[in-house]
Short mmCIF file of C-alpha atoms in Angstrom, two decimals:
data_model
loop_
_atom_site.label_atom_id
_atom_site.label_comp_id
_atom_site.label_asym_id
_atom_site.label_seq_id
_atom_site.Cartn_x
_atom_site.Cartn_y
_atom_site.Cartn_z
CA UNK A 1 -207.31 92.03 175.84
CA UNK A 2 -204.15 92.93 178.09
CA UNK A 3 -203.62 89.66 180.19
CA UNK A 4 -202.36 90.50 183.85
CA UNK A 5 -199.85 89.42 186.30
CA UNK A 6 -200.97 85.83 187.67
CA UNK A 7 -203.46 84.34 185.26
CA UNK A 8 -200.78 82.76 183.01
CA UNK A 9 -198.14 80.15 184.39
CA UNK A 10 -194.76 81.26 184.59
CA UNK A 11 -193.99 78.46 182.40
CA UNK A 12 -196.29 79.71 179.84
CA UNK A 13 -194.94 83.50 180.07
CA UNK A 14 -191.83 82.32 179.61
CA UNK A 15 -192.88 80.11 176.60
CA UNK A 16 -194.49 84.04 175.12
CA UNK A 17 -191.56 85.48 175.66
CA UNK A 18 -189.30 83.08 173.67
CA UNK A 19 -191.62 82.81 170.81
CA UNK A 20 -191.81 86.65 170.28
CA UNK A 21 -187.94 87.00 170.78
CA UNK A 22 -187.41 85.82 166.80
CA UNK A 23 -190.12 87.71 165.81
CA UNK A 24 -189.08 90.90 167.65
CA UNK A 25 -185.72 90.09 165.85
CA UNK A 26 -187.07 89.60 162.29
CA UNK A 27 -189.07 92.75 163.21
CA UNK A 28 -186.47 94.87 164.03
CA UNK A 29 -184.17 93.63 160.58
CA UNK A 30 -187.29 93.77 158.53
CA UNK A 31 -188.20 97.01 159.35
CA UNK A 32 -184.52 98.81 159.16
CA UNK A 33 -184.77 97.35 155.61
CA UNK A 34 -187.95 98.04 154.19
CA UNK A 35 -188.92 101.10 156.14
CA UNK A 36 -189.00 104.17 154.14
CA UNK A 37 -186.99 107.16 156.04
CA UNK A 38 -190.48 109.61 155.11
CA UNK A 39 -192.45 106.81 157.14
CA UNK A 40 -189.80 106.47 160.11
CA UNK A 41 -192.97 109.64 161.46
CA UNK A 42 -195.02 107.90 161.27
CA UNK A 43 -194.17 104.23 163.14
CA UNK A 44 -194.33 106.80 165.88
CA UNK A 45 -197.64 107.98 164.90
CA UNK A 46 -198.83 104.50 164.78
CA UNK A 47 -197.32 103.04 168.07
CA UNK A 48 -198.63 106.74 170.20
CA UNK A 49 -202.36 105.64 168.45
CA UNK A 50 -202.57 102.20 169.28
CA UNK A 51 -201.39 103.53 172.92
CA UNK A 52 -204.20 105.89 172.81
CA UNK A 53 -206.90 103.46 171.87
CA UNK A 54 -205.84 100.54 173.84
CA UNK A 55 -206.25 103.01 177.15
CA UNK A 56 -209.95 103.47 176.34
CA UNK A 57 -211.00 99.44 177.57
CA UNK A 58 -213.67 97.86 179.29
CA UNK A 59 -213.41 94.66 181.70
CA UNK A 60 -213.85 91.72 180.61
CA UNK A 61 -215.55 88.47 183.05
CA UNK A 62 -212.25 86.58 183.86
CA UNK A 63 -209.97 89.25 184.09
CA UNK A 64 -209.08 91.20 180.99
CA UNK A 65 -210.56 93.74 178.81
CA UNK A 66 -211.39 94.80 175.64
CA UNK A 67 -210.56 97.63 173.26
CA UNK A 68 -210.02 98.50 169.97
CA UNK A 69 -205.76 98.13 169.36
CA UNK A 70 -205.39 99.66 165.96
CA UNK A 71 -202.96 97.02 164.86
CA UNK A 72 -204.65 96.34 161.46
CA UNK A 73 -204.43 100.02 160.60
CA UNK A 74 -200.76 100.19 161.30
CA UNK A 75 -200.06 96.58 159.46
CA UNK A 76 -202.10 98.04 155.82
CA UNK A 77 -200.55 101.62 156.39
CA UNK A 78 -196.82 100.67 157.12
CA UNK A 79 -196.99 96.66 156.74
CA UNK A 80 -197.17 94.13 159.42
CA UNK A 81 -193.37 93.89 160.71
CA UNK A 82 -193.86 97.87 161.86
CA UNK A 83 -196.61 97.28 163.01
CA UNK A 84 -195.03 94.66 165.19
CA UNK A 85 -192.68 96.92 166.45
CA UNK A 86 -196.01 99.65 166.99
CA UNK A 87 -197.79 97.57 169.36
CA UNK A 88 -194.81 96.08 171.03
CA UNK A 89 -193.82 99.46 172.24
CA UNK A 90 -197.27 100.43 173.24
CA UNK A 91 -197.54 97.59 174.78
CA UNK A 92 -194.52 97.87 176.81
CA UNK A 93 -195.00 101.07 178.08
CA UNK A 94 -198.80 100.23 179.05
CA UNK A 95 -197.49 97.56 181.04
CA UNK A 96 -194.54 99.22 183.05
CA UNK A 97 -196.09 102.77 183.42
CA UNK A 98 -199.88 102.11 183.97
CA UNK A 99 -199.92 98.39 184.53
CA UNK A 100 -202.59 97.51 181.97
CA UNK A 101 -201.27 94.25 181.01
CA UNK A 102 -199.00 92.36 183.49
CA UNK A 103 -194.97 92.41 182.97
CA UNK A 104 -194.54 88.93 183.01
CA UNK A 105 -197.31 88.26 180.47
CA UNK A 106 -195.84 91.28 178.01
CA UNK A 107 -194.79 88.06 175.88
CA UNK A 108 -198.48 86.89 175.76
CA UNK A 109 -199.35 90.30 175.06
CA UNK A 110 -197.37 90.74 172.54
CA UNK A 111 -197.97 87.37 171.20
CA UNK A 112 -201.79 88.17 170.73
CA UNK A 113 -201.91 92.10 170.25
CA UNK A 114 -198.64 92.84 168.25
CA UNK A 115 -198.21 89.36 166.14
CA UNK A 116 -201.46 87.62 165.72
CA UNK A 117 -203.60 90.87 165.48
CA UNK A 118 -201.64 92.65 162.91
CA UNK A 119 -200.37 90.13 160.38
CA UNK A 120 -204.21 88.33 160.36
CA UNK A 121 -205.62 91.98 159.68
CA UNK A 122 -202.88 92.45 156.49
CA UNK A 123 -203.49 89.17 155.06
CA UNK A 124 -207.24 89.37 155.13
CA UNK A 125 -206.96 92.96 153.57
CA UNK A 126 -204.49 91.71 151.21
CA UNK A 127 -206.62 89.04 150.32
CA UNK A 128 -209.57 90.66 150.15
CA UNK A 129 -208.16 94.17 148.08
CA UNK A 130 -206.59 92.26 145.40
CA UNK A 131 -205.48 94.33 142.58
CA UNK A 132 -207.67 97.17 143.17
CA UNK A 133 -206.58 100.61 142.79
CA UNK A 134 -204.61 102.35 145.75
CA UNK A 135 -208.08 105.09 146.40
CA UNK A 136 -211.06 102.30 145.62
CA UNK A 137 -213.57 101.67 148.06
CA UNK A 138 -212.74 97.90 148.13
CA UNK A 139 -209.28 98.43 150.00
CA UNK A 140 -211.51 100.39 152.83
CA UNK A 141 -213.77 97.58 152.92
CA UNK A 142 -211.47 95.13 153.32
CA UNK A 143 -209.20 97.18 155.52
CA UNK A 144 -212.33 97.21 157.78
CA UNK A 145 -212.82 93.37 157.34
CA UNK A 146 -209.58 92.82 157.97
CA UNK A 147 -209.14 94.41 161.08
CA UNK A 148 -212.42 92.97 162.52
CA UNK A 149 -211.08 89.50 161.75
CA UNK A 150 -207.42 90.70 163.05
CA UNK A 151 -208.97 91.74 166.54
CA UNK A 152 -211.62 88.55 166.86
CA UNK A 153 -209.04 85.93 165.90
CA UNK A 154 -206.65 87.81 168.37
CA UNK A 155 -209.03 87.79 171.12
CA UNK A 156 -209.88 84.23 171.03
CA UNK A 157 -206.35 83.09 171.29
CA UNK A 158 -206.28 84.90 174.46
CA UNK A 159 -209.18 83.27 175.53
CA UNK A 160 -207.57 80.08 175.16
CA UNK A 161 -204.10 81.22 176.62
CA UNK A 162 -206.47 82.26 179.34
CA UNK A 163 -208.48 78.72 179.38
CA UNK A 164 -205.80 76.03 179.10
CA UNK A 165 -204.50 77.48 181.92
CA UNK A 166 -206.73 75.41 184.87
CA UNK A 167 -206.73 72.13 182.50
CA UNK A 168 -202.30 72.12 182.81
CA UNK A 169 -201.89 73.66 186.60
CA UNK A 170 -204.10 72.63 189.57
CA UNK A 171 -203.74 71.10 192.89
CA UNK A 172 -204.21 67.59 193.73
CA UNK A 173 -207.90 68.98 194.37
CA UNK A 174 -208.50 70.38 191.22
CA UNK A 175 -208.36 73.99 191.77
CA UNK A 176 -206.50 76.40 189.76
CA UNK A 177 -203.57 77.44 190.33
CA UNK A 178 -203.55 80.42 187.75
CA UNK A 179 -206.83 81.30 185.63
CA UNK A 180 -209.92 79.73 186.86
CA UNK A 181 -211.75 79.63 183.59
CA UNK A 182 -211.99 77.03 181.45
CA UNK A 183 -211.65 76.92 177.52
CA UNK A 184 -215.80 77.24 176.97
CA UNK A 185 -216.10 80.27 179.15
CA UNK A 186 -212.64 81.99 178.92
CA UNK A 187 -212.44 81.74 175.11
CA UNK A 188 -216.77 83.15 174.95
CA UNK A 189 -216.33 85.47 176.87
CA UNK A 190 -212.75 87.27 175.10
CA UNK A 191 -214.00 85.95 171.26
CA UNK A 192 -217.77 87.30 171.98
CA UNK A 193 -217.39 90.68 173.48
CA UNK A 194 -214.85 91.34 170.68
CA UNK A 195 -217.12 89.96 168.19
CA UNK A 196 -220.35 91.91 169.10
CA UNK A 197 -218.80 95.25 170.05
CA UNK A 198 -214.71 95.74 169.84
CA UNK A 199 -214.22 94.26 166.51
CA UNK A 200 -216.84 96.60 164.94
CA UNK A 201 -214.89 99.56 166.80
CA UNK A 202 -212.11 98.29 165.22
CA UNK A 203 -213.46 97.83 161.80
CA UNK A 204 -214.53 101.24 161.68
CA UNK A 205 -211.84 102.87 163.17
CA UNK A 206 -209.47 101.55 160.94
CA UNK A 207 -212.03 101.48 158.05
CA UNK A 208 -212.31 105.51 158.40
CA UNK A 209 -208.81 106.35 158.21
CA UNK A 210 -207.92 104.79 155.39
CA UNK A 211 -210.32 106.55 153.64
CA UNK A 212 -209.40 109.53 155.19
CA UNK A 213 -205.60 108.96 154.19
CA UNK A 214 -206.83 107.73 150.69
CA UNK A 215 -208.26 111.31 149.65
CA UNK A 216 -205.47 113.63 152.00
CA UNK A 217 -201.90 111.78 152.42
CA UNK A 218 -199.92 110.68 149.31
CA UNK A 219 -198.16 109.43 151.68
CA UNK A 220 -199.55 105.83 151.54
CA UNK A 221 -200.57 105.61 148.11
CA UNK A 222 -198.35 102.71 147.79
CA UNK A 223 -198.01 99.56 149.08
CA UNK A 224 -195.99 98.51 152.42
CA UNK A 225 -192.94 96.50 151.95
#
């Protein structure tokens, strides 16, 4: 899902970039206030396993890839503001140590992978867990749900980030000045490949651990602030 150097406009980096400043801002405050100093650990642990995951992607027609991200699993564990923060970092580093994901579109990036991905996946398990008890099967289920829909919705906004891209900068010709790929293709091809395979990695992944850390780590027995 990393976006590289030259398929978004400069215009529309910089447009990523100043929509994720606030939220790297509210980020940072929310988390110095809510974050619990036994769970500081663990924001590590969650930022070095969404590195880990993201590394193990496959291209994607148009110029991007797909992976699982592990976003959700970091938004239910520690809520979604850390998990902001998680992602960011990873995402960061990805970018100006391995260049997977272009520095210029680290807004975009972050946009997608560390805002859209992790707060979707919360609500939706939010929504779907309810009141059930901390250690019930429903809050794996809909920690798995919710990180399938996290990832999908996530890839599909790239896909149009990625598709809007020949319909606002061409030449007098018509040809592209950035992405190539239109809306219908750019947004099938990100939103389907996640939807078929990715999303499911990313359902179980995240499904698995929580039930893991339901029967092992006290640790999250309660709920995120």
């Amino acid at each position: 899902m990393h976006i590289p150097d030259g398929y978004l406009s400069p215009s529309t980096c910089a447009a990523f970039y100043g929509a994720m400043v606030p939220v790297w801002m509210t980020a940072s405050y929310k988390v110095k206030q809510s974050l619990k100093a036994r769970q500081v650990p663990y924001l590590a642990i969650g930022a070095a396993f969404s590195f880990v995951i993201m590394m193990f992607n496959i291209p994607i027609p148009g110029g991007s890839t797909g992976h699982a991200v592990g976003g959700s699993l970091v938004a239910i564990l520690l809520g979604p503001w850390a998990a902001c923060i998680a992602i960011t970092v990873a995402l960061v580093i990805q970018a100006l140590l391995f260049g997977d994901g272009g520095i210029t579109a680290i807004g975009a990036n972050c946009f997608n992978m560390a805002f859209v991905l992790p707060f979707a996946g919360y609500f939706v398990y939010k929504l779907l867990s309810g009141k059930s008890t901390p250690g019930s099967k429903r809050r794996v289920f809909s920690a798995g749900i919710g990180a399938y829909a996290g990832i999908c919705l996530a890839a599909a906004i790239a896909g149009l980030e990625f598709g809007i891209q020949p319909l606002l900068f061409h030449t007098a010709s018509g040809q592209a000045l950035y992405s190539p790929y239109g809306i219908k293709v750019a947004v099938t091809a990100m939103a389907g490949e996640h939807l078929i395979l990715f999303g499911w990695v990313e359902a179980i992944v995240t499904a698995l651990v929580i039930n893991y850390l339901q029967k092992h780590d006290d640790v999250f027995t309660g709920e995120p602030s």
